[in-house]
């Protein structure tokens, strides 16, 4: 309906025909294997959305075949927002963007299930090794059954430069955005946060 309202139907139909697939192509599988980050979108049963960021060494998201991929979950803040959403609503979206070389992105949408590290090792041969994230132990894996995949074109993707985390400001931690201070009624300049 919206495509009709804005007269984009022909362009959209051309995009679906040329760029949309229900399986991961060889090029898509190779692209995912090179990626060091992904944005993960989920929503609960009521449709409340959550987007999160996952990262690791190239190949931390594993492509099992042209319709299945898995990514690791590590110990975090204990909220488990994405995993909680997946239990209520298995629909998931992954967005991979290569800011460094390809300057292109890949959308992968599908249905997710959660499995333990032990079960993933038994079923898929997934090992908690340095290819996943050196020094971190995988607690569980999320398996995604691919339903659709398509390009995110490079038109507005900025080129970024890789830098070692040690070269630059200290990573944000603690009450970086002042939530605890705000709840305590403190002024923005109180505490150890940014000024």
Short mmCIF file of C-alpha atoms in Angstrom, two decimals:
data_model
loop_
_atom_site.label_atom_id
_atom_site.label_comp_id
_atom_site.label_asym_id
_atom_site.label_seq_id
_atom_site.Cartn_x
_atom_site.Cartn_y
_atom_site.Cartn_z
CA UNK A 1 0.00 0.00 0.00
CA UNK A 2 2.75 2.46 0.94
CA UNK A 3 4.64 1.65 -2.28
CA UNK A 4 1.48 2.55 -4.19
CA UNK A 5 0.99 5.75 -2.21
CA UNK A 6 4.56 6.91 -2.90
CA UNK A 7 4.77 5.41 -6.40
CA UNK A 8 7.78 3.21 -5.61
CA UNK A 9 6.22 -0.11 -6.64
CA UNK A 10 8.26 -0.57 -9.80
CA UNK A 11 11.55 0.20 -8.02
CA UNK A 12 10.61 -2.12 -5.14
CA UNK A 13 9.65 -4.93 -7.52
CA UNK A 14 13.00 -4.55 -9.29
CA UNK A 15 14.81 -4.72 -5.92
CA UNK A 16 12.90 -7.87 -4.86
CA UNK A 17 13.66 -9.53 -8.19
CA UNK A 18 17.37 -8.67 -8.23
CA UNK A 19 18.46 -8.57 -4.56
CA UNK A 20 16.05 -10.63 -2.45
CA UNK A 21 16.60 -14.33 -1.68
CA UNK A 22 15.32 -16.97 0.72
CA UNK A 23 18.73 -18.64 0.96
CA UNK A 24 22.24 -17.35 1.60
CA UNK A 25 24.23 -17.19 -1.61
CA UNK A 26 27.88 -18.22 -1.75
CA UNK A 27 28.86 -14.52 -1.71
CA UNK A 28 26.64 -13.85 1.32
CA UNK A 29 28.17 -16.76 3.23
CA UNK A 30 31.67 -15.46 2.47
CA UNK A 31 30.65 -11.93 3.51
CA UNK A 32 29.31 -13.15 6.88
CA UNK A 33 32.49 -15.17 7.48
CA UNK A 34 34.54 -11.94 7.21
CA UNK A 35 32.38 -9.86 9.57
CA UNK A 36 33.42 -8.84 13.07
CA UNK A 37 30.10 -7.32 14.13
CA UNK A 38 26.35 -7.66 13.74
CA UNK A 39 23.30 -5.72 14.87
CA UNK A 40 20.55 -7.98 16.22
CA UNK A 41 16.88 -6.98 16.26
CA UNK A 42 14.22 -8.82 18.27
CA UNK A 43 10.83 -8.06 19.77
CA UNK A 44 8.70 -9.57 22.50
CA UNK A 45 5.21 -11.04 22.06
CA UNK A 46 3.67 -7.54 22.32
CA UNK A 47 5.96 -6.14 19.61
CA UNK A 48 8.25 -4.14 21.93
CA UNK A 49 11.55 -3.97 20.04
CA UNK A 50 15.16 -4.31 21.14
CA UNK A 51 18.28 -3.88 19.04
CA UNK A 52 21.66 -4.98 20.29
CA UNK A 53 25.22 -5.29 19.03
CA UNK A 54 27.32 -8.44 18.86
CA UNK A 55 30.99 -8.67 17.90
CA UNK A 56 33.96 -10.97 17.81
CA UNK A 57 36.78 -12.04 15.53
CA UNK A 58 35.95 -12.49 11.85
CA UNK A 59 33.80 -15.60 11.58
CA UNK A 60 32.29 -15.37 15.08
CA UNK A 61 28.91 -15.76 13.34
CA UNK A 62 29.08 -19.22 11.80
CA UNK A 63 27.24 -20.15 8.62
CA UNK A 64 26.22 -23.81 8.90
CA UNK A 65 24.62 -24.00 5.44
CA UNK A 66 22.72 -21.79 3.01
CA UNK A 67 19.70 -21.57 5.31
CA UNK A 68 21.22 -21.67 8.80
CA UNK A 69 23.64 -19.59 10.82
CA UNK A 70 24.52 -19.37 14.51
CA UNK A 71 26.04 -16.74 16.75
CA UNK A 72 27.46 -17.02 20.28
CA UNK A 73 26.06 -15.48 23.46
CA UNK A 74 28.46 -14.65 26.27
CA UNK A 75 28.01 -13.67 29.89
CA UNK A 76 26.67 -10.11 30.00
CA UNK A 77 24.69 -7.82 32.28
CA UNK A 78 22.15 -10.52 33.12
CA UNK A 79 19.18 -8.76 31.48
CA UNK A 80 19.05 -11.26 28.57
CA UNK A 81 16.73 -8.94 26.59
CA UNK A 82 17.33 -10.51 23.17
CA UNK A 83 17.11 -14.08 24.44
CA UNK A 84 13.97 -13.26 26.42
CA UNK A 85 12.40 -11.81 23.30
CA UNK A 86 13.36 -14.87 21.25
CA UNK A 87 11.55 -17.10 23.76
CA UNK A 88 8.38 -15.04 23.29
CA UNK A 89 8.75 -14.28 19.58
CA UNK A 90 11.30 -16.17 17.47
CA UNK A 91 11.43 -13.60 14.64
CA UNK A 92 14.90 -12.07 14.40
CA UNK A 93 16.78 -9.69 12.14
CA UNK A 94 20.54 -9.50 11.75
CA UNK A 95 22.28 -6.63 10.02
CA UNK A 96 25.91 -7.07 9.04
CA UNK A 97 27.71 -3.93 7.83
CA UNK A 98 31.27 -3.87 6.55
CA UNK A 99 32.44 -0.33 7.35
CA UNK A 100 36.03 -1.08 6.34
CA UNK A 101 36.34 -2.92 3.03
CA UNK A 102 33.14 -3.78 1.12
CA UNK A 103 31.16 -0.74 2.32
CA UNK A 104 28.03 -2.86 2.00
CA UNK A 105 25.57 -4.46 4.35
CA UNK A 106 23.55 -7.64 4.50
CA UNK A 107 20.13 -8.08 6.09
CA UNK A 108 19.27 -11.60 7.27
CA UNK A 109 15.81 -12.22 8.70
CA UNK A 110 14.55 -15.49 10.09
CA UNK A 111 13.45 -17.53 13.08
CA UNK A 112 15.73 -18.02 16.08
CA UNK A 113 16.14 -20.76 18.64
CA UNK A 114 18.45 -20.85 21.63
CA UNK A 115 20.72 -23.79 22.36
CA UNK A 116 23.32 -24.51 25.03
CA UNK A 117 27.02 -24.58 24.24
CA UNK A 118 27.06 -28.33 24.95
CA UNK A 119 24.13 -29.03 22.63
CA UNK A 120 25.65 -26.83 19.89
CA UNK A 121 28.93 -28.72 20.16
CA UNK A 122 27.10 -32.05 19.89
CA UNK A 123 24.71 -31.07 17.06
CA UNK A 124 26.81 -28.69 14.97
CA UNK A 125 30.40 -29.32 16.03
CA UNK A 126 30.68 -25.78 17.43
CA UNK A 127 33.66 -25.38 19.74
CA UNK A 128 34.29 -22.60 22.22
CA UNK A 129 37.62 -21.68 20.67
CA UNK A 130 39.64 -18.58 19.81
CA UNK A 131 37.69 -18.22 16.57
CA UNK A 132 34.65 -17.19 18.61
CA UNK A 133 36.12 -14.68 21.04
CA UNK A 134 39.51 -15.17 22.67
CA UNK A 135 39.34 -15.41 26.44
CA UNK A 136 35.54 -15.50 26.63
CA UNK A 137 33.40 -18.59 27.22
CA UNK A 138 30.27 -19.14 25.14
CA UNK A 139 27.26 -19.73 27.39
CA UNK A 140 24.80 -20.49 24.60
CA UNK A 141 24.30 -20.15 20.86
CA UNK A 142 21.44 -18.64 18.87
CA UNK A 143 20.54 -20.59 15.73
CA UNK A 144 18.85 -18.62 12.95
CA UNK A 145 16.83 -20.36 10.26
CA UNK A 146 17.09 -17.93 7.35
CA UNK A 147 13.83 -16.79 5.75
CA UNK A 148 15.14 -13.88 3.68
CA UNK A 149 18.40 -12.11 2.92
CA UNK A 150 19.10 -8.96 0.96
CA UNK A 151 21.67 -6.23 0.45
CA UNK A 152 21.97 -2.96 2.34
CA UNK A 153 23.60 -0.80 -0.30
CA UNK A 154 26.67 1.28 0.35
CA UNK A 155 25.12 4.66 -0.43
CA UNK A 156 25.19 5.98 3.15
CA UNK A 157 27.71 3.64 4.82
CA UNK A 158 30.71 5.61 6.09
CA UNK A 159 34.21 4.20 5.72
CA UNK A 160 35.76 3.67 9.13
CA UNK A 161 39.33 2.91 10.19
CA UNK A 162 40.30 0.08 12.52
CA UNK A 163 42.16 1.12 15.66
CA UNK A 164 43.34 -0.87 18.64
CA UNK A 165 41.14 -0.26 21.69
CA UNK A 166 44.31 0.64 23.61
CA UNK A 167 44.95 3.57 21.25
CA UNK A 168 42.47 6.18 22.36
CA UNK A 169 40.13 7.15 25.15
CA UNK A 170 39.21 4.64 27.78
CA UNK A 171 36.08 2.65 26.87
CA UNK A 172 32.88 3.81 28.54
CA UNK A 173 31.96 1.99 31.72
CA UNK A 174 29.97 2.41 34.89
CA UNK A 175 27.47 5.27 34.87
CA UNK A 176 28.60 6.70 31.51
CA UNK A 177 25.14 8.07 30.64
CA UNK A 178 24.33 9.31 34.15
CA UNK A 179 21.34 7.05 34.87
CA UNK A 180 22.36 6.22 38.44
CA UNK A 181 23.14 9.88 39.15
CA UNK A 182 19.79 11.00 37.71
CA UNK A 183 17.92 8.49 39.84
CA UNK A 184 19.81 9.65 42.91
CA UNK A 185 18.97 13.28 42.10
CA UNK A 186 22.61 14.25 41.58
CA UNK A 187 23.62 16.93 39.10
CA UNK A 188 25.23 15.88 35.78
CA UNK A 189 28.64 17.12 36.96
CA UNK A 190 28.66 14.97 40.10
CA UNK A 191 30.47 11.63 40.01
CA UNK A 192 32.93 10.13 37.59
CA UNK A 193 30.96 10.31 34.35
CA UNK A 194 31.76 12.39 31.27
CA UNK A 195 31.66 16.20 31.59
#
